[in-house]
Amino acid sequence: GDSVTQTEGPVTLSEGTSLTVNCSYETKQYPTLFWYVQYPGEGPQLLFKVPKANEKGSNRGFEATYNKEATSFHLQKASVQESDSAVYYCALGDSGSWQLIFGSGTQLTVMP
Amino acid sequence: NTKITQSPRYLILGRANKSLECEQHLGHNAMYWYKQSAEKPPELMFLYNLKQLIRNETVPSRFIPECPDSSKLLLHISAVDPEDSAVYFCASSQRDWGVANTGQLYFGEGSKLTVL
């Protein structure tokens, strides 16, 4: 079945440093890939999605490239801020599944 | 987020019955209940897609969903168990005809259930 594996957390960084959260997936379909972010006390919210292979998604300085050959969708940001502290989820959706498949989540803490 | 409202936001129960309520103001045609236990990703419990119920077969039978209309969703819980302590999120999306699952999910703020 479909699955998503992402960087085990937690990740602690200093402001201004770079972030990479690894995400890999398995599916026999042609998925849309998502990154969701969840702040404390809130529901997850979409950061961005990429429906097509070899395309890049981005929002608020975060970006990820849908790499079909490597089955990866790593999240990157060049310079993190304290306000980026949250849990980040990689997710997969396709026409063969009736639910989004979430990764385990990566807790990011950014120190001032 | 006032586009999806959930109530109550917090509840503490012994072995009682309770209902969670959700309403979405986005005009979406699919609604979901998710359970999120501490430090875990959201786990789908139920999906109403065009009023058709799809159930996660691992969900205990004491959880009963109800979809009175396309914008409202209820979750009835009978005889709660300590393992039910979690945050329950309602979500909605606009799904393509059939089961295509490429759309964005919008989540409410959750109802935090604590079972004594």
PDB file of C-alpha atoms in Angstrom:
ATOM      1  CA  GLY A   1       0.000   0.000   0.000  1.00  0.00           C
ATOM      2  CA  ASP A   2       0.858   3.677  -0.111  1.00  0.00           C
ATOM      3  CA  SER A   3       3.265   4.999   2.518  1.00  0.00           C
ATOM      4  CA  VAL A   4       5.173   8.146   3.454  1.00  0.00           C
ATOM      5  CA  THR A   5       8.388   8.258   5.467  1.00  0.00           C
ATOM      6  CA  GLN A   6       9.885  11.495   6.764  1.00  0.00           C
ATOM      7  CA  THR A   7      12.747  12.731   8.943  1.00  0.00           C
ATOM      8  CA  GLU A   8      12.368  11.572  12.503  1.00  0.00           C
ATOM      9  CA  GLY A   9      12.132  14.522  14.852  1.00  0.00           C
ATOM     10  CA  PRO A  10      12.555  16.616  16.779  1.00  0.00           C
ATOM     11  CA  VAL A  11      14.768  19.059  14.910  1.00  0.00           C
ATOM     12  CA  THR A  12      16.213  22.075  16.720  1.00  0.00           C
ATOM     13  CA  LEU A  13      17.839  24.895  14.763  1.00  0.00           C
ATOM     14  CA  SER A  14      19.053  28.420  15.394  1.00  0.00           C
ATOM     15  CA  GLU A  15      17.420  31.334  13.593  1.00  0.00           C
ATOM     16  CA  GLY A  16      18.969  32.000  10.209  1.00  0.00           C
ATOM     17  CA  THR A  17      20.158  28.453   9.601  1.00  0.00           C
ATOM     18  CA  SER A  18      18.903  26.196   6.831  1.00  0.00           C
ATOM     19  CA  LEU A  19      16.323  23.426   7.111  1.00  0.00           C
ATOM     20  CA  THR A  20      15.877  20.141   5.281  1.00  0.00           C
ATOM     21  CA  VAL A  21      13.164  17.677   6.223  1.00  0.00           C
ATOM     22  CA  ASN A  22      13.412  14.479   4.236  1.00  0.00           C
ATOM     23  CA  CYS A  23      10.298  12.839   2.819  1.00  0.00           C
ATOM     24  CA  SER A  24      10.081   9.713   0.690  1.00  0.00           C
ATOM     25  CA  TYR A  25       7.004   7.904  -0.524  1.00  0.00           C
ATOM     26  CA  GLU A  26       5.793   4.646  -2.024  1.00  0.00           C
ATOM     27  CA  THR A  27       2.812   4.324  -4.319  1.00  0.00           C
ATOM     28  CA  LYS A  28       1.834   2.628  -7.534  1.00  0.00           C
ATOM     29  CA  GLN A  29      -0.318   5.588  -8.547  1.00  0.00           C
ATOM     30  CA  TYR A  30       0.451   9.124  -9.737  1.00  0.00           C
ATOM     31  CA  PRO A  31       0.095  11.089  -6.531  1.00  0.00           C
ATOM     32  CA  THR A  32      -0.255  14.689  -5.555  1.00  0.00           C
ATOM     33  CA  LEU A  33       2.235  15.492  -2.799  1.00  0.00           C
ATOM     34  CA  PHE A  34       1.607  17.901   0.054  1.00  0.00           C
ATOM     35  CA  TRP A  35       3.375  19.568   2.936  1.00  0.00           C
ATOM     36  CA  TYR A  36       1.145  20.501   5.870  1.00  0.00           C
ATOM     37  CA  VAL A  37       2.160  22.531   8.929  1.00  0.00           C
ATOM     38  CA  GLN A  38       0.566  22.324  12.373  1.00  0.00           C
ATOM     39  CA  TYR A  39       1.029  24.996  15.023  1.00  0.00           C
ATOM     40  CA  PRO A  40       0.268  24.276  18.701  1.00  0.00           C
ATOM     41  CA  GLY A  41      -3.457  24.193  19.453  1.00  0.00           C
ATOM     42  CA  GLU A  42      -4.446  24.311  15.786  1.00  0.00           C
ATOM     43  CA  GLY A  43      -5.376  21.896  13.050  1.00  0.00           C
ATOM     44  CA  PRO A  44      -2.945  21.146  10.237  1.00  0.00           C
ATOM     45  CA  GLN A  45      -2.958  23.665   7.404  1.00  0.00           C
ATOM     46  CA  LEU A  46      -1.658  23.332   3.888  1.00  0.00           C
ATOM     47  CA  LEU A  47       1.795  24.775   3.287  1.00  0.00           C
ATOM     48  CA  PHE A  48       1.769  23.882  -0.406  1.00  0.00           C
ATOM     49  CA  LYS A  49       1.056  21.033  -2.808  1.00  0.00           C
ATOM     50  CA  VAL A  50       2.598  19.784  -6.043  1.00  0.00           C
ATOM     51  CA  PRO A  51       0.407  17.706  -8.350  1.00  0.00           C
ATOM     52  CA  LYS A  52       2.950  16.915 -11.042  1.00  0.00           C
ATOM     53  CA  ALA A  53       6.297  15.170 -11.100  1.00  0.00           C
ATOM     54  CA  ASN A  54       9.444  17.283 -11.514  1.00  0.00           C
ATOM     55  CA  GLU A  55       7.681  20.455 -10.441  1.00  0.00           C
ATOM     56  CA  LYS A  56       8.422  22.579  -7.393  1.00  0.00           C
ATOM     57  CA  GLY A  57       6.064  23.954  -4.797  1.00  0.00           C
ATOM     58  CA  SER A  58       6.785  26.848  -2.471  1.00  0.00           C
ATOM     59  CA  ASN A  59       5.244  29.091   0.157  1.00  0.00           C
ATOM     60  CA  ARG A  60       6.607  31.423   2.854  1.00  0.00           C
ATOM     61  CA  GLY A  61      10.193  30.604   1.867  1.00  0.00           C
ATOM     62  CA  PHE A  62       9.666  26.831   2.084  1.00  0.00           C
ATOM     63  CA  GLU A  63      10.032  24.754  -1.060  1.00  0.00           C
ATOM     64  CA  ALA A  64      10.055  21.140  -2.219  1.00  0.00           C
ATOM     65  CA  THR A  65      10.562  19.422  -5.569  1.00  0.00           C
ATOM     66  CA  TYR A  66       8.480  16.403  -6.554  1.00  0.00           C
ATOM     67  CA  ASN A  67      11.195  13.958  -7.612  1.00  0.00           C
ATOM     68  CA  LYS A  68       9.450  10.991  -9.219  1.00  0.00           C
ATOM     69  CA  GLU A  69      12.649   9.076  -9.999  1.00  0.00           C
ATOM     70  CA  ALA A  70      13.868   9.247  -6.409  1.00  0.00           C
ATOM     71  CA  THR A  71      10.313   9.131  -4.965  1.00  0.00           C
ATOM     72  CA  SER A  72      11.232  12.059  -2.735  1.00  0.00           C
ATOM     73  CA  PHE A  73       9.697  15.395  -1.741  1.00  0.00           C
ATOM     74  CA  HIS A  74      12.151  16.990   0.687  1.00  0.00           C
ATOM     75  CA  LEU A  75      11.166  20.249   2.402  1.00  0.00           C
ATOM     76  CA  GLN A  76      13.782  23.001   2.451  1.00  0.00           C
ATOM     77  CA  LYS A  77      14.121  26.538   3.708  1.00  0.00           C
ATOM     78  CA  ALA A  78      17.272  28.614   3.425  1.00  0.00           C
ATOM     79  CA  SER A  79      16.850  30.646   6.617  1.00  0.00           C
ATOM     80  CA  VAL A  80      14.409  29.601   9.346  1.00  0.00           C
ATOM     81  CA  GLN A  81      12.732  31.968  11.797  1.00  0.00           C
ATOM     82  CA  GLU A  82      11.454  31.420  15.316  1.00  0.00           C
ATOM     83  CA  SER A  83       7.891  31.655  13.957  1.00  0.00           C
ATOM     84  CA  ASP A  84       8.540  28.540  11.831  1.00  0.00           C
ATOM     85  CA  SER A  85       8.481  26.385  14.965  1.00  0.00           C
ATOM     86  CA  ALA A  86       5.761  23.815  14.320  1.00  0.00           C
ATOM     87  CA  VAL A  87       5.184  20.215  13.243  1.00  0.00           C
ATOM     88  CA  TYR A  88       5.584  19.551   9.524  1.00  0.00           C
ATOM     89  CA  TYR A  89       3.801  16.674   7.770  1.00  0.00           C
ATOM     90  CA  CYS A  90       4.519  15.282   4.339  1.00  0.00           C
ATOM     91  CA  ALA A  91       1.393  13.734   2.774  1.00  0.00           C
ATOM     92  CA  LEU A  92       0.361  11.821  -0.326  1.00  0.00           C
ATOM     93  CA  GLY A  93      -2.974  11.753  -2.103  1.00  0.00           C
ATOM     94  CA  ASP A  94      -3.999   9.892  -5.230  1.00  0.00           C
ATOM     95  CA  SER A  95      -7.055   8.690  -7.089  1.00  0.00           C
ATOM     96  CA  GLY A  96      -6.529   5.134  -5.903  1.00  0.00           C
ATOM     97  CA  SER A  97      -6.886   5.964  -2.221  1.00  0.00           C
ATOM     98  CA  TRP A  98      -9.782   7.523  -0.375  1.00  0.00           C
ATOM     99  CA  GLN A  99      -7.572   9.168   2.214  1.00  0.00           C
ATOM    100  CA  LEU A 100      -4.474  11.307   2.487  1.00  0.00           C
ATOM    101  CA  ILE A 101      -1.486   9.341   3.712  1.00  0.00           C
ATOM    102  CA  PHE A 102       0.423  11.428   6.286  1.00  0.00           C
ATOM    103  CA  GLY A 103       4.026  10.935   7.315  1.00  0.00           C
ATOM    104  CA  SER A 104       4.872  10.687  11.000  1.00  0.00           C
ATOM    105  CA  GLY A 105       5.561  14.422  11.339  1.00  0.00           C
ATOM    106  CA  THR A 106       8.715  16.367  12.177  1.00  0.00           C
ATOM    107  CA  GLN A 107       8.729  18.734  15.151  1.00  0.00           C
ATOM    108  CA  LEU A 108      10.805  21.811  14.321  1.00  0.00           C
ATOM    109  CA  THR A 109      11.954  24.160  17.077  1.00  0.00           C
ATOM    110  CA  VAL A 110      13.812  27.316  16.075  1.00  0.00           C
ATOM    111  CA  MET A 111      15.809  29.029  18.800  1.00  0.00           C
ATOM    112  CA  PRO A 112      16.275  32.837  18.727  1.00  0.00           C
TER     113      PRO A 112
ATOM    114  CA  ASN B   1     -10.215  29.789  11.407  1.00  0.00           C
ATOM    115  CA  THR B   2     -13.967  30.462  11.311  1.00  0.00           C
ATOM    116  CA  LYS B   3     -14.504  28.539   8.104  1.00  0.00           C
ATOM    117  CA  ILE B   4     -14.779  25.241   9.962  1.00  0.00           C
ATOM    118  CA  THR B   5     -16.204  25.451  13.466  1.00  0.00           C
ATOM    119  CA  GLN B   6     -16.104  22.665  16.003  1.00  0.00           C
ATOM    120  CA  SER B   7     -17.750  22.315  19.381  1.00  0.00           C
ATOM    121  CA  PRO B   8     -17.066  21.739  22.126  1.00  0.00           C
ATOM    122  CA  ARG B   9     -13.372  22.679  22.046  1.00  0.00           C
ATOM    123  CA  TYR B  10     -12.574  20.841  25.269  1.00  0.00           C
ATOM    124  CA  LEU B  11     -14.356  18.056  27.115  1.00  0.00           C
ATOM    125  CA  ILE B  12     -13.507  15.848  30.038  1.00  0.00           C
ATOM    126  CA  LEU B  13     -15.483  12.664  30.455  1.00  0.00           C
ATOM    127  CA  GLY B  14     -15.806   9.568  32.477  1.00  0.00           C
ATOM    128  CA  ARG B  15     -17.535   6.620  30.813  1.00  0.00           C
ATOM    129  CA  ALA B  16     -20.245   8.804  29.290  1.00  0.00           C
ATOM    130  CA  ASN B  17     -21.812   9.475  25.943  1.00  0.00           C
ATOM    131  CA  LYS B  18     -21.029  12.650  24.055  1.00  0.00           C
ATOM    132  CA  SER B  19     -21.412  14.188  20.619  1.00  0.00           C
ATOM    133  CA  LEU B  20     -18.966  16.402  18.779  1.00  0.00           C
ATOM    134  CA  GLU B  21     -20.260  18.891  16.238  1.00  0.00           C
ATOM    135  CA  CYS B  22     -18.720  20.438  13.145  1.00  0.00           C
ATOM    136  CA  GLU B  23     -19.945  22.894  10.540  1.00  0.00           C
ATOM    137  CA  GLN B  24     -18.099  24.038   7.435  1.00  0.00           C
ATOM    138  CA  HIS B  25     -18.813  27.249   5.555  1.00  0.00           C
ATOM    139  CA  LEU B  26     -16.702  26.461   2.493  1.00  0.00           C
ATOM    140  CA  GLY B  27     -19.302  24.779   0.281  1.00  0.00           C
ATOM    141  CA  HIS B  28     -17.246  21.598   0.146  1.00  0.00           C
ATOM    142  CA  ASN B  29     -18.720  18.221  -0.791  1.00  0.00           C
ATOM    143  CA  ALA B  30     -16.610  16.011   1.479  1.00  0.00           C
ATOM    144  CA  MET B  31     -16.226  16.037   5.262  1.00  0.00           C
ATOM    145  CA  TYR B  32     -13.962  14.041   7.527  1.00  0.00           C
ATOM    146  CA  TRP B  33     -13.320  13.112  11.122  1.00  0.00           C
ATOM    147  CA  TYR B  34      -9.691  12.678  12.108  1.00  0.00           C
ATOM    148  CA  LYS B  35      -8.262  11.515  15.435  1.00  0.00           C
ATOM    149  CA  GLN B  36      -4.890  12.849  16.531  1.00  0.00           C
ATOM    150  CA  SER B  37      -3.245  11.246  19.550  1.00  0.00           C
ATOM    151  CA  ALA B  38      -0.326  12.947  21.272  1.00  0.00           C
ATOM    152  CA  GLU B  39       2.710  13.367  19.005  1.00  0.00           C
ATOM    153  CA  LYS B  40       1.079  11.367  16.193  1.00  0.00           C
ATOM    154  CA  PRO B  41      -0.140  12.382  12.746  1.00  0.00           C
ATOM    155  CA  PRO B  42      -3.887  12.746  12.149  1.00  0.00           C
ATOM    156  CA  GLU B  43      -5.586   9.417  11.481  1.00  0.00           C
ATOM    157  CA  LEU B  44      -8.709   9.277   9.339  1.00  0.00           C
ATOM    158  CA  MET B  45     -11.766   7.878  11.086  1.00  0.00           C
ATOM    159  CA  PHE B  46     -14.601   8.614   8.670  1.00  0.00           C
ATOM    160  CA  LEU B  47     -15.169  10.290   5.336  1.00  0.00           C
ATOM    161  CA  TYR B  48     -18.452  11.492   3.887  1.00  0.00           C
ATOM    162  CA  ASN B  49     -17.995  11.952   0.154  1.00  0.00           C
ATOM    163  CA  LEU B  50     -21.156  13.220  -1.540  1.00  0.00           C
ATOM    164  CA  LYS B  51     -23.079  11.854   1.465  1.00  0.00           C
ATOM    165  CA  GLN B  52     -21.575   8.376   1.070  1.00  0.00           C
ATOM    166  CA  LEU B  53     -19.926   7.150   4.257  1.00  0.00           C
ATOM    167  CA  ILE B  54     -16.510   5.540   4.066  1.00  0.00           C
ATOM    168  CA  ARG B  55     -15.355   4.079   7.366  1.00  0.00           C
ATOM    169  CA  ASN B  56     -11.871   3.238   8.583  1.00  0.00           C
ATOM    170  CA  GLU B  57     -12.482  -0.335   9.683  1.00  0.00           C
ATOM    171  CA  THR B  58     -10.095  -0.015  12.633  1.00  0.00           C
ATOM    172  CA  VAL B  59     -12.371   2.558  14.349  1.00  0.00           C
ATOM    173  CA  PRO B  60     -14.306   1.057  17.305  1.00  0.00           C
ATOM    174  CA  SER B  61     -18.063   0.738  16.871  1.00  0.00           C
ATOM    175  CA  ARG B  62     -18.687   3.123  19.796  1.00  0.00           C
ATOM    176  CA  PHE B  63     -17.880   5.953  17.363  1.00  0.00           C
ATOM    177  CA  ILE B  64     -20.880   6.744  15.154  1.00  0.00           C
ATOM    178  CA  PRO B  65     -20.755   9.542  12.579  1.00  0.00           C
ATOM    179  CA  GLU B  66     -23.742  11.435  11.272  1.00  0.00           C
ATOM    180  CA  CYS B  67     -23.962  13.848   8.357  1.00  0.00           C
ATOM    181  CA  PRO B  68     -27.344  15.634   8.561  1.00  0.00           C
ATOM    182  CA  ASP B  69     -26.539  17.852   5.589  1.00  0.00           C
ATOM    183  CA  SER B  70     -23.592  18.681   3.384  1.00  0.00           C
ATOM    184  CA  SER B  71     -22.216  21.335   5.733  1.00  0.00           C
ATOM    185  CA  LYS B  72     -22.659  19.597   9.094  1.00  0.00           C
ATOM    186  CA  LEU B  73     -20.951  16.611  10.657  1.00  0.00           C
ATOM    187  CA  LEU B  74     -21.481  14.958  14.022  1.00  0.00           C
ATOM    188  CA  LEU B  75     -19.504  12.332  15.904  1.00  0.00           C
ATOM    189  CA  HIS B  76     -21.394  10.398  18.563  1.00  0.00           C
ATOM    190  CA  ILE B  77     -19.217   8.620  21.113  1.00  0.00           C
ATOM    191  CA  SER B  78     -20.735   6.113  23.519  1.00  0.00           C
ATOM    192  CA  ALA B  79     -19.019   4.715  26.625  1.00  0.00           C
ATOM    193  CA  VAL B  80     -15.687   6.439  26.037  1.00  0.00           C
ATOM    194  CA  ASP B  81     -12.492   4.581  26.835  1.00  0.00           C
ATOM    195  CA  PRO B  82      -9.193   6.093  28.101  1.00  0.00           C
ATOM    196  CA  GLU B  83      -7.625   5.233  24.740  1.00  0.00           C
ATOM    197  CA  ASP B  84     -10.071   7.697  23.166  1.00  0.00           C
ATOM    198  CA  SER B  85      -8.239  10.644  24.752  1.00  0.00           C
ATOM    199  CA  ALA B  86      -7.086  12.681  21.772  1.00  0.00           C
ATOM    200  CA  VAL B  87      -7.897  15.718  19.668  1.00  0.00           C
ATOM    201  CA  TYR B  88     -10.662  15.126  17.159  1.00  0.00           C
ATOM    202  CA  PHE B  89     -10.455  17.229  14.018  1.00  0.00           C
ATOM    203  CA  CYS B  90     -13.165  17.870  11.518  1.00  0.00           C
ATOM    204  CA  ALA B  91     -11.970  18.613   7.995  1.00  0.00           C
ATOM    205  CA  SER B  92     -13.489  19.285   4.604  1.00  0.00           C
ATOM    206  CA  SER B  93     -12.447  19.362   0.981  1.00  0.00           C
ATOM    207  CA  GLN B  94     -13.835  19.655  -2.509  1.00  0.00           C
ATOM    208  CA  ARG B  95     -13.379  16.235  -4.050  1.00  0.00           C
ATOM    209  CA  ASP B  96     -13.538  15.330  -7.692  1.00  0.00           C
ATOM    210  CA  TRP B  97     -16.337  13.038  -8.761  1.00  0.00           C
ATOM    211  CA  GLY B  98     -15.459   9.562  -7.525  1.00  0.00           C
ATOM    212  CA  VAL B  99     -12.588   9.081  -5.152  1.00  0.00           C
ATOM    213  CA  ALA B 100      -9.865  11.295  -6.587  1.00  0.00           C
ATOM    214  CA  ASN B 101      -7.941  12.594  -3.627  1.00  0.00           C
ATOM    215  CA  THR B 102      -5.766  15.429  -4.832  1.00  0.00           C
ATOM    216  CA  GLY B 103      -7.497  18.343  -3.173  1.00  0.00           C
ATOM    217  CA  GLN B 104      -6.537  20.385  -0.151  1.00  0.00           C
ATOM    218  CA  LEU B 105      -7.955  19.478   3.259  1.00  0.00           C
ATOM    219  CA  TYR B 106      -9.158  22.295   5.502  1.00  0.00           C
ATOM    220  CA  PHE B 107      -9.085  21.433   9.203  1.00  0.00           C
ATOM    221  CA  GLY B 108     -11.026  22.874  12.114  1.00  0.00           C
ATOM    222  CA  GLU B 109      -9.367  23.749  15.403  1.00  0.00           C
ATOM    223  CA  GLY B 110     -10.227  20.437  17.007  1.00  0.00           C
ATOM    224  CA  SER B 111     -12.088  19.118  20.039  1.00  0.00           C
ATOM    225  CA  LYS B 112      -9.772  17.887  22.774  1.00  0.00           C
ATOM    226  CA  LEU B 113     -11.240  14.903  24.594  1.00  0.00           C
ATOM    227  CA  THR B 114      -9.800  13.802  27.924  1.00  0.00           C
ATOM    228  CA  VAL B 115     -11.158  10.560  29.344  1.00  0.00           C
ATOM    229  CA  LEU B 116     -10.693  10.097  33.065  1.00  0.00           C
TER     230      LEU B 116
END
